[in-house]
Amino acid sequence: PFARAHGCALSSGFLAAAGFLVPCTTRAAGMAVAKRARTKLLRPEDLTVGTPVIYGDDKRGIVCDAFAALDQFWVRDPETSELVRSGEGEIVTFGVADLLLAPSVVPGPRQQTSSQSARVLVLGTAQQMLRIIQHFGAPDLSERREPQMFLAVPCSNCLCGPKCGRFDASSAQTCQPETCPLLQLAGSGDGVEQGMWELAQSLRPDFADQINLRVYHLKQALEQLGPDILKLDGYYCLSSVTLPYGIHDIEAAAPEDQRELEDVRCHIDIGVTAEGRAIDGESSLDRTARRVLGEACGISLAEPLWEEDVQFKLRKLLGVDLPLKYWDGPEAKGYVLILPSDLEAAPQNGLLAFKEPKAGKTQSDWQQEQDQFQNLPKLPEDWIRIKSRSNGQRYYW
């Protein structure tokens, strides 16, 4: 009961998609890995739209246009979504000799200005989920990605069973597979597909028979949100799915991170939409949240959608009492964003950008556009012609 990126048929269950997206890393992440990557010959065909790269003086970017046959690539800044430009304002065209593949290892705290992190949970309509899923792309069953796939779960199904325990970050399983609706949906044949299990087991052959499917940071967020999320009929919760870290990734991680990657993040986890640590230069976790959302699922949201006043009004309109933000201890801040159903979505610099719908033209706008009617009979003084957006009919005003 879901719609895959392949077919995108919608039903009353939940939507699912798997594919390649930008790993949630920082420009300073795993420098030893990055230095080794410099000795590896990069081919133009290795760089596709969405590939995370390092350019210049260890600056982080994302390929947003790829012309592999010409060895020419455009790169955008993951935080601002703006194309990389020269000092004169011209778009910089990179070749493979100018770029490095960004490492996919989670960075250690010593490589950060702060150990704080941001999480984002996006709630939207079925149509919005489908647009995101289609933009996310096809499944990658060959190597670990961050995230590996997405599940769009109906908000009305976002609950655990009566015998499920509270969220525990260090526990291998806190839900009862036999009674937990959320875990049953994710674990069904139409949820996390068999190929994901096989890839997870190949990443951790030493732990293959102990890997569980866990409702992880999503469960923690739902506990913070409370029961009103069940009232959001017709809305879906966009949840990420991550796989265990591979042995090589664990070995390449900072020593203080290795235990968590090996012993805690060793299962198939259902999480929030996006998460990631703050990096150098980010003035607040608000900026971190915007960046990790773009990196995780390739979408950007118009600035007003991040404003507390706008989110509060959306909740009031929908008749739900949901927190705008939540904390996981002092270090991790979660953002809960509801998307208005009338948003417009269009590709922009490699991202799927959600913006407010365009407002209708004002009388002043139409007065400035009367030239398009110049071949029609002249109207009396102070009258103008306008055209309907819905049917193209002309009216007098």
GROMACS .gro file of C-alpha atoms in nm:
model
  397
    1PRO     CA    1   0.000   0.000   0.000
    2PHE     CA    2   0.232   0.274  -0.119
    3ALA     CA    3   0.367   0.447  -0.428
    4ARG     CA    4   0.719   0.381  -0.542
    5ALA     CA    5   0.936   0.613  -0.742
    6HIS     CA    6   0.901   0.361  -1.024
    7GLY     CA    7   0.523   0.368  -1.056
    8CYS     CA    8   0.405   0.644  -0.822
    9ALA     CA    9   0.059   0.494  -0.774
   10LEU     CA   10  -0.106   0.620  -0.459
   11SER     CA   11  -0.322   0.427  -0.215
   12SER     CA   12  -0.423   0.440   0.151
   13GLY     CA   13  -0.103   0.284   0.283
   14PHE     CA   14   0.218   0.481   0.254
   15LEU     CA   15   0.454   0.605  -0.012
   16ALA     CA   16   0.807   0.472  -0.047
   17ALA     CA   17   1.110   0.559  -0.252
   18ALA     CA   18   1.473   0.459  -0.255
   19GLY     CA   19   1.759   0.621  -0.436
   20PHE     CA   20   2.073   0.829  -0.443
   21LEU     CA   21   2.093   1.161  -0.266
   22VAL     CA   22   2.360   1.383  -0.123
   23PRO     CA   23   2.525   1.235   0.187
   24CYS     CA   24   2.479   1.440   0.503
   25THR     CA   25   2.842   1.536   0.565
   26THR     CA   26   3.045   1.853   0.618
   27ARG     CA   27   3.328   2.007   0.429
   28ALA     CA   28   3.571   1.912   0.703
   29ALA     CA   29   3.446   1.554   0.731
   30GLY     CA   30   3.692   1.266   0.715
   31MET     CA   31   3.988   1.464   0.584
   32ALA     CA   32   4.203   1.152   0.574
   33VAL     CA   33   3.948   0.999   0.338
   34ALA     CA   34   3.941   1.317   0.132
   35LYS     CA   35   4.318   1.319   0.100
   36ARG     CA   36   4.319   0.961  -0.022
   37ALA     CA   37   4.050   1.055  -0.271
   38ARG     CA   38   4.289   1.310  -0.424
   39THR     CA   39   4.508   1.028  -0.551
   40LYS     CA   40   4.214   0.854  -0.721
   41LEU     CA   41   4.144   0.952  -1.080
   42LEU     CA   42   3.796   1.101  -1.105
   43ARG     CA   43   3.611   1.050  -1.432
   44PRO     CA   44   3.345   1.284  -1.575
   45GLU     CA   45   3.088   1.004  -1.563
   46ASP     CA   46   3.143   0.977  -1.186
   47LEU     CA   47   2.977   1.315  -1.138
   48THR     CA   48   2.601   1.334  -1.174
   49VAL     CA   49   2.342   1.586  -1.058
   50GLY     CA   50   2.326   1.566  -0.678
   51THR     CA   51   2.682   1.442  -0.627
   52PRO     CA   52   2.846   1.608  -0.322
   53VAL     CA   53   3.188   1.750  -0.407
   54ILE     CA   54   3.471   1.955  -0.262
   55TYR     CA   55   3.618   2.242  -0.461
   56GLY     CA   56   3.862   2.526  -0.407
   57ASP     CA   57   3.997   2.556  -0.058
   58ASP     CA   58   3.805   2.259   0.083
   59LYS     CA   59   3.468   2.422   0.014
   60ARG     CA   60   3.165   2.195  -0.004
   61GLY     CA   61   2.922   2.197  -0.297
   62ILE     CA   62   2.671   1.987  -0.486
   63VAL     CA   63   2.670   1.923  -0.861
   64CYS     CA   64   2.352   2.081  -0.999
   65ASP     CA   65   2.420   2.053  -1.374
   66ALA     CA   66   2.641   1.791  -1.536
   67PHE     CA   67   2.777   1.790  -1.890
   68ALA     CA   68   2.996   1.482  -1.864
   69ALA     CA   69   3.069   1.459  -2.237
   70LEU     CA   70   3.224   1.808  -2.221
   71ASP     CA   71   3.378   1.761  -1.875
   72GLN     CA   72   3.185   2.064  -1.752
   73PHE     CA   73   2.990   2.092  -1.427
   74TRP     CA   74   2.803   2.358  -1.234
   75VAL     CA   75   2.806   2.345  -0.855
   76ARG     CA   76   2.575   2.504  -0.599
   77ASP     CA   77   2.632   2.597  -0.238
   78PRO     CA   78   2.437   2.347  -0.019
   79GLU     CA   79   2.333   2.612   0.233
   80THR     CA   80   2.229   2.900   0.009
   81SER     CA   81   2.138   2.688  -0.299
   82GLU     CA   82   2.314   2.953  -0.511
   83LEU     CA   83   2.539   2.858  -0.802
   84VAL     CA   84   2.911   2.903  -0.741
   85ARG     CA   85   3.017   3.224  -0.914
   86SER     CA   86   3.342   3.408  -0.974
   87GLY     CA   87   3.424   3.743  -0.821
   88GLU     CA   88   3.281   3.904  -1.133
   89GLY     CA   89   2.949   3.726  -1.085
   90GLU     CA   90   2.995   3.471  -1.365
   91ILE     CA   91   2.893   3.108  -1.313
   92VAL     CA   92   3.205   2.897  -1.256
   93THR     CA   93   3.234   2.592  -1.483
   94PHE     CA   94   3.430   2.312  -1.317
   95GLY     CA   95   3.609   2.013  -1.468
   96VAL     CA   96   3.685   1.686  -1.291
   97ALA     CA   97   4.037   1.812  -1.222
   98ASP     CA   98   3.884   2.089  -1.009
   99LEU     CA   99   3.660   1.866  -0.795
  100LEU     CA  100   3.685   1.594  -0.532
  101LEU     CA  101   3.414   1.356  -0.420
  102ALA     CA  102   3.299   1.464  -0.076
  103PRO     CA  103   3.347   1.190   0.185
  104SER     CA  104   3.038   1.014   0.317
  105VAL     CA  105   3.163   0.955   0.671
  106VAL     CA  106   2.992   1.133   0.958
  107PRO     CA  107   3.246   1.384   1.095
  108GLY     CA  108   3.378   1.378   1.445
  109PRO     CA  109   3.310   1.659   1.694
  110ARG     CA  110   3.673   1.773   1.677
  111GLN     CA  111   3.607   1.875   1.316
  112GLN     CA  112   3.312   2.093   1.414
  113THR     CA  113   3.268   2.436   1.567
  114SER     CA  114   2.981   2.281   1.764
  115SER     CA  115   2.859   1.935   1.856
  116GLN     CA  116   2.501   2.052   1.805
  117SER     CA  117   2.286   1.911   1.527
  118ALA     CA  118   1.955   1.980   1.356
  119ARG     CA  119   1.673   1.747   1.258
  120VAL     CA  120   1.383   1.825   1.028
  121LEU     CA  121   1.050   1.644   1.000
  122VAL     CA  122   0.839   1.743   0.697
  123LEU     CA  123   0.463   1.683   0.685
  124GLY     CA  124   0.289   1.726   0.351
  125THR     CA  125   0.015   1.610   0.117
  126ALA     CA  126   0.028   1.297  -0.097
  127GLN     CA  127   0.099   1.503  -0.409
  128GLN     CA  128   0.388   1.681  -0.240
  129MET     CA  129   0.533   1.350  -0.124
  130LEU     CA  130   0.512   1.216  -0.478
  131ARG     CA  131   0.697   1.519  -0.614
  132ILE     CA  132   0.973   1.473  -0.358
  133ILE     CA  133   0.993   1.099  -0.426
  134GLN     CA  134   1.019   1.153  -0.801
  135HIS     CA  135   1.290   1.412  -0.747
  136PHE     CA  136   1.471   1.177  -0.508
  137GLY     CA  137   1.525   0.919  -0.781
  138ALA     CA  138   1.564   0.547  -0.830
  139PRO     CA  139   1.689   0.297  -0.570
  140ASP     CA  140   2.061   0.240  -0.520
  141LEU     CA  141   2.112  -0.114  -0.398
  142SER     CA  142   2.487  -0.120  -0.461
  143GLU     CA  143   2.630   0.106  -0.188
  144ARG     CA  144   2.537   0.293   0.127
  145ARG     CA  145   2.382   0.638   0.089
  146GLU     CA  146   2.263   0.895   0.341
  147PRO     CA  147   1.969   0.848   0.341
  148GLN     CA  148   1.913   0.527   0.150
  149MET     CA  149   1.543   0.572   0.081
  150PHE     CA  150   1.231   0.750   0.203
  151LEU     CA  151   0.898   0.636   0.338
  152ALA     CA  152   0.601   0.872   0.335
  153VAL     CA  153   0.377   0.744   0.613
  154PRO     CA  154   0.017   0.865   0.658
  155CYS     CA  155   0.003   1.083   0.967
  156SER     CA  156  -0.301   0.882   1.074
  157ASN     CA  157  -0.071   0.577   1.100
  158CYS     CA  158   0.208   0.750   1.292
  159LEU     CA  159   0.175   0.557   1.616
  160CYS     CA  160   0.331   0.265   1.797
  161GLY     CA  161   0.156  -0.035   1.949
  162PRO     CA  162   0.039  -0.069   2.310
  163LYS     CA  163   0.332  -0.293   2.399
  164CYS     CA  164   0.604  -0.077   2.242
  165GLY     CA  165   0.859   0.083   2.471
  166ARG     CA  166   0.978   0.443   2.479
  167PHE     CA  167   1.252   0.557   2.243
  168ASP     CA  168   1.598   0.446   2.353
  169ALA     CA  169   1.888   0.547   2.127
  170SER     CA  170   2.105   0.260   2.245
  171SER     CA  171   1.842  -0.016   2.221
  172ALA     CA  172   1.840  -0.262   1.932
  173GLN     CA  173   1.457  -0.262   1.931
  174THR     CA  174   1.190  -0.078   2.132
  175CYS     CA  175   0.887  -0.181   1.926
  176GLN     CA  176   0.697  -0.509   1.913
  177PRO     CA  177   0.695  -0.624   1.548
  178GLU     CA  178   0.371  -0.817   1.605
  179THR     CA  179   0.171  -0.518   1.736
  180CYS     CA  180   0.342  -0.196   1.619
  181PRO     CA  181   0.150  -0.050   1.318
  182LEU     CA  182   0.438   0.174   1.218
  183LEU     CA  183   0.695  -0.106   1.224
  184GLN     CA  184   0.459  -0.338   1.039
  185LEU     CA  185   0.412  -0.086   0.759
  186ALA     CA  186   0.784  -0.023   0.724
  187GLY     CA  187   0.868  -0.393   0.745
  188SER     CA  188   0.609  -0.515   0.497
  189GLY     CA  189   0.706  -0.640   0.154
  190ASP     CA  190   0.610  -0.302   0.013
  191GLY     CA  191   0.821  -0.108   0.267
  192VAL     CA  192   1.193  -0.160   0.310
  193GLU     CA  193   1.259  -0.390   0.019
  194GLN     CA  194   1.469  -0.705   0.028
  195GLY     CA  195   1.757  -0.543  -0.159
  196MET     CA  196   1.804  -0.301   0.130
  197TRP     CA  197   1.836  -0.587   0.374
  198GLU     CA  198   2.094  -0.757   0.154
  199LEU     CA  199   2.296  -0.438   0.124
  200ALA     CA  200   2.277  -0.379   0.500
  201GLN     CA  201   2.405  -0.729   0.568
  202SER     CA  202   2.690  -0.685   0.321
  203LEU     CA  203   2.794  -0.365   0.498
  204ARG     CA  204   2.816  -0.543   0.833
  205PRO     CA  205   2.889  -0.913   0.763
  206ASP     CA  206   3.009  -0.945   1.124
  207PHE     CA  207   2.663  -0.840   1.246
  208ALA     CA  208   2.442  -0.955   0.959
  209ASP     CA  209   2.216  -1.191   1.153
  210GLN     CA  210   2.148  -0.932   1.426
  211ILE     CA  211   2.041  -0.637   1.210
  212ASN     CA  212   1.693  -0.510   1.300
  213LEU     CA  213   1.448  -0.272   1.141
  214ARG     CA  214   1.395   0.008   1.395
  215VAL     CA  215   1.158   0.302   1.411
  216TYR     CA  216   1.440   0.522   1.536
  217HIS     CA  217   1.448   0.904   1.539
  218LEU     CA  218   1.100   0.910   1.386
  219LYS     CA  219   0.972   0.737   1.699
  220GLN     CA  220   1.147   0.993   1.917
  221ALA     CA  221   0.993   1.281   1.719
  222LEU     CA  222   0.643   1.129   1.735
  223GLU     CA  223   0.671   1.097   2.112
  224GLN     CA  224   0.747   1.470   2.125
  225LEU     CA  225   0.464   1.563   1.886
  226GLY     CA  226   0.187   1.391   2.075
  227PRO     CA  227  -0.142   1.238   1.950
  228ASP     CA  228  -0.264   1.535   1.745
  229ILE     CA  229  -0.055   1.424   1.448
  230LEU     CA  230  -0.311   1.145   1.400
  231LYS     CA  231  -0.570   1.415   1.315
  232LEU     CA  232  -0.382   1.528   1.002
  233ASP     CA  233  -0.600   1.338   0.759
  234GLY     CA  234  -0.456   1.344   0.409
  235TYR     CA  235  -0.107   1.443   0.528
  236TYR     CA  236   0.204   1.228   0.521
  237CYS     CA  237   0.519   1.218   0.729
  238LEU     CA  238   0.835   1.206   0.517
  239SER     CA  239   1.072   0.964   0.689
  240SER     CA  240   1.424   0.867   0.591
  241VAL     CA  241   1.568   0.517   0.600
  242THR     CA  242   1.936   0.470   0.679
  243LEU     CA  243   2.150   0.156   0.668
  244PRO     CA  244   2.433   0.047   0.899
  245TYR     CA  245   2.770   0.202   0.839
  246GLY     CA  246   3.018  -0.022   0.662
  247ILE     CA  247   3.338  -0.143   0.824
  248HIS     CA  248   3.553   0.089   0.612
  249ASP     CA  249   3.340   0.391   0.706
  250ILE     CA  250   3.369   0.302   1.073
  251GLU     CA  251   3.747   0.272   1.051
  252ALA     CA  252   3.773   0.605   0.869
  253ALA     CA  253   3.556   0.791   1.124
  254ALA     CA  254   3.694   0.997   1.410
  255PRO     CA  255   3.785   0.775   1.708
  256GLU     CA  256   3.517   0.933   1.928
  257ASP     CA  257   3.251   0.845   1.667
  258GLN     CA  258   3.352   0.488   1.596
  259ARG     CA  259   3.167   0.327   1.887
  260GLU     CA  260   2.838   0.493   1.792
  261LEU     CA  261   2.871   0.396   1.426
  262GLU     CA  262   2.967   0.038   1.507
  263ASP     CA  263   2.745  -0.042   1.807
  264VAL     CA  264   2.449   0.198   1.784
  265ARG     CA  265   2.392   0.293   1.419
  266CYS     CA  266   2.418  -0.069   1.314
  267HIS     CA  267   2.055  -0.132   1.216
  268ILE     CA  268   1.812  -0.027   0.944
  269ASP     CA  269   1.665   0.286   1.099
  270ILE     CA  270   1.348   0.481   1.021
  271GLY     CA  271   1.426   0.843   1.099
  272VAL     CA  272   1.304   1.196   1.049
  273THR     CA  273   1.328   1.360   0.708
  274ALA     CA  274   1.680   1.495   0.756
  275GLU     CA  275   1.945   1.536   1.021
  276GLY     CA  276   2.302   1.660   1.040
  277ARG     CA  277   2.559   1.843   1.251
  278ALA     CA  278   2.635   2.211   1.241
  279ILE     CA  279   2.944   2.311   1.044
  280ASP     CA  280   3.186   2.601   1.040
  281GLY     CA  281   3.024   2.928   0.946
  282GLU     CA  282   2.664   2.839   1.033
  283SER     CA  283   2.533   3.110   1.260
  284SER     CA  284   2.249   2.903   1.404
  285LEU     CA  285   2.083   2.564   1.397
  286ASP     CA  286   1.813   2.726   1.182
  287ARG     CA  287   2.074   2.754   0.905
  288THR     CA  288   2.189   2.397   0.971
  289ALA     CA  289   1.831   2.272   0.934
  290ARG     CA  290   1.795   2.436   0.593
  291ARG     CA  291   2.122   2.286   0.473
  292VAL     CA  292   2.061   1.930   0.590
  293LEU     CA  293   1.713   1.929   0.437
  294GLY     CA  294   1.862   2.018   0.100
  295GLU     CA  295   2.138   1.761   0.134
  296ALA     CA  296   1.915   1.479   0.253
  297CYS     CA  297   1.624   1.491   0.013
  298GLY     CA  298   1.714   1.761  -0.236
  299ILE     CA  299   1.439   2.010  -0.151
  300SER     CA  300   1.433   2.371  -0.040
  301LEU     CA  301   1.150   2.556   0.131
  302ALA     CA  302   1.069   2.924   0.089
  303GLU     CA  303   1.180   3.132   0.387
  304PRO     CA  304   0.826   3.210   0.511
  305LEU     CA  305   0.766   2.836   0.561
  306TRP     CA  306   1.036   2.836   0.830
  307GLU     CA  307   0.878   3.123   1.021
  308GLU     CA  308   0.712   3.029   1.349
  309ASP     CA  309   0.415   3.257   1.286
  310VAL     CA  310   0.339   3.087   0.954
  311GLN     CA  311   0.371   2.739   1.103
  312PHE     CA  312   0.154   2.833   1.398
  313LYS     CA  313  -0.121   2.962   1.167
  314LEU     CA  314  -0.106   2.640   0.963
  315ARG     CA  315  -0.157   2.434   1.277
  316LYS     CA  316  -0.449   2.653   1.382
  317LEU     CA  317  -0.604   2.621   1.036
  318LEU     CA  318  -0.569   2.241   1.044
  319GLY     CA  319  -0.695   2.219   1.401
  320VAL     CA  320  -0.391   2.044   1.548
  321ASP     CA  321  -0.169   2.121   1.844
  322LEU     CA  322   0.180   2.023   1.734
  323PRO     CA  323   0.505   2.170   1.867
  324LEU     CA  324   0.703   2.383   1.625
  325LYS     CA  325   1.033   2.251   1.758
  326TYR     CA  326   1.164   1.992   2.002
  327TRP     CA  327   1.497   1.906   2.160
  328ASP     CA  328   1.686   1.582   2.208
  329GLY     CA  329   1.894   1.688   2.505
  330PRO     CA  330   2.092   2.013   2.474
  331GLU     CA  331   2.262   1.925   2.147
  332ALA     CA  332   1.996   1.821   1.891
  333LYS     CA  333   1.713   2.054   1.786
  334GLY     CA  334   1.419   1.924   1.582
  335TYR     CA  335   1.204   2.128   1.344
  336VAL     CA  336   0.851   2.018   1.252
  337LEU     CA  337   0.738   2.176   0.925
  338ILE     CA  338   0.390   2.147   0.775
  339LEU     CA  339   0.369   2.224   0.403
  340PRO     CA  340   0.061   2.420   0.288
  341SER     CA  341  -0.130   2.220   0.030
  342ASP     CA  342  -0.121   2.498  -0.232
  343LEU     CA  343   0.257   2.534  -0.257
  344GLU     CA  344   0.416   2.542  -0.600
  345ALA     CA  345   0.714   2.313  -0.662
  346ALA     CA  346   0.971   2.346  -0.939
  347PRO     CA  347   1.336   2.248  -0.997
  348GLN     CA  348   1.584   2.518  -0.900
  349ASN     CA  349   1.964   2.478  -0.900
  350GLY     CA  350   1.937   2.101  -0.860
  351LEU     CA  351   1.681   2.123  -0.578
  352LEU     CA  352   1.306   2.084  -0.578
  353ALA     CA  353   1.200   2.426  -0.452
  354PHE     CA  354   0.867   2.470  -0.274
  355LYS     CA  355   0.738   2.826  -0.292
  356GLU     CA  356   0.426   3.020  -0.214
  357PRO     CA  357   0.174   3.023  -0.500
  358LYS     CA  358   0.185   3.325  -0.722
  359ALA     CA  359  -0.078   3.578  -0.635
  360GLY     CA  360  -0.319   3.707  -0.898
  361LYS     CA  361  -0.229   4.026  -1.079
  362THR     CA  362  -0.342   4.355  -0.933
  363GLN     CA  363  -0.525   4.628  -1.122
  364SER     CA  364  -0.196   4.814  -1.150
  365ASP     CA  365  -0.030   4.504  -1.303
  366TRP     CA  366  -0.299   4.480  -1.568
  367GLN     CA  367  -0.274   4.849  -1.647
  368GLN     CA  368   0.091   4.793  -1.729
  369GLU     CA  369   0.009   4.502  -1.962
  370GLN     CA  370  -0.259   4.651  -2.186
  371ASP     CA  371  -0.026   4.625  -2.489
  372GLN     CA  372  -0.127   4.261  -2.531
  373PHE     CA  373  -0.479   4.384  -2.623
  374GLN     CA  374  -0.369   4.658  -2.863
  375ASN     CA  375  -0.524   4.482  -3.166
  376LEU     CA  376  -0.870   4.495  -3.003
  377PRO     CA  377  -1.117   4.786  -3.019
  378LYS     CA  378  -1.038   5.081  -2.795
  379LEU     CA  379  -1.218   5.089  -2.461
  380PRO     CA  380  -1.383   5.389  -2.296
  381GLU     CA  381  -1.162   5.603  -2.076
  382ASP     CA  382  -1.056   5.445  -1.742
  383TRP     CA  383  -1.154   5.094  -1.857
  384ILE     CA  384  -0.901   4.812  -1.902
  385ARG     CA  385  -0.906   4.451  -2.019
  386ILE     CA  386  -0.799   4.159  -1.800
  387LYS     CA  387  -0.765   3.789  -1.875
  388SER     CA  388  -0.875   3.497  -1.658
  389ARG     CA  389  -0.595   3.267  -1.544
  390SER     CA  390  -0.828   2.966  -1.540
  391ASN     CA  391  -0.995   2.984  -1.882
  392GLY     CA  392  -0.825   3.263  -2.074
  393GLN     CA  393  -1.147   3.463  -2.115
  394ARG     CA  394  -1.115   3.844  -2.143
  395TYR     CA  395  -1.306   4.072  -1.910
  396TYR     CA  396  -1.353   4.447  -1.881
  397TRP     CA  397  -1.258   4.635  -1.565
   0.00000   0.00000   0.00000
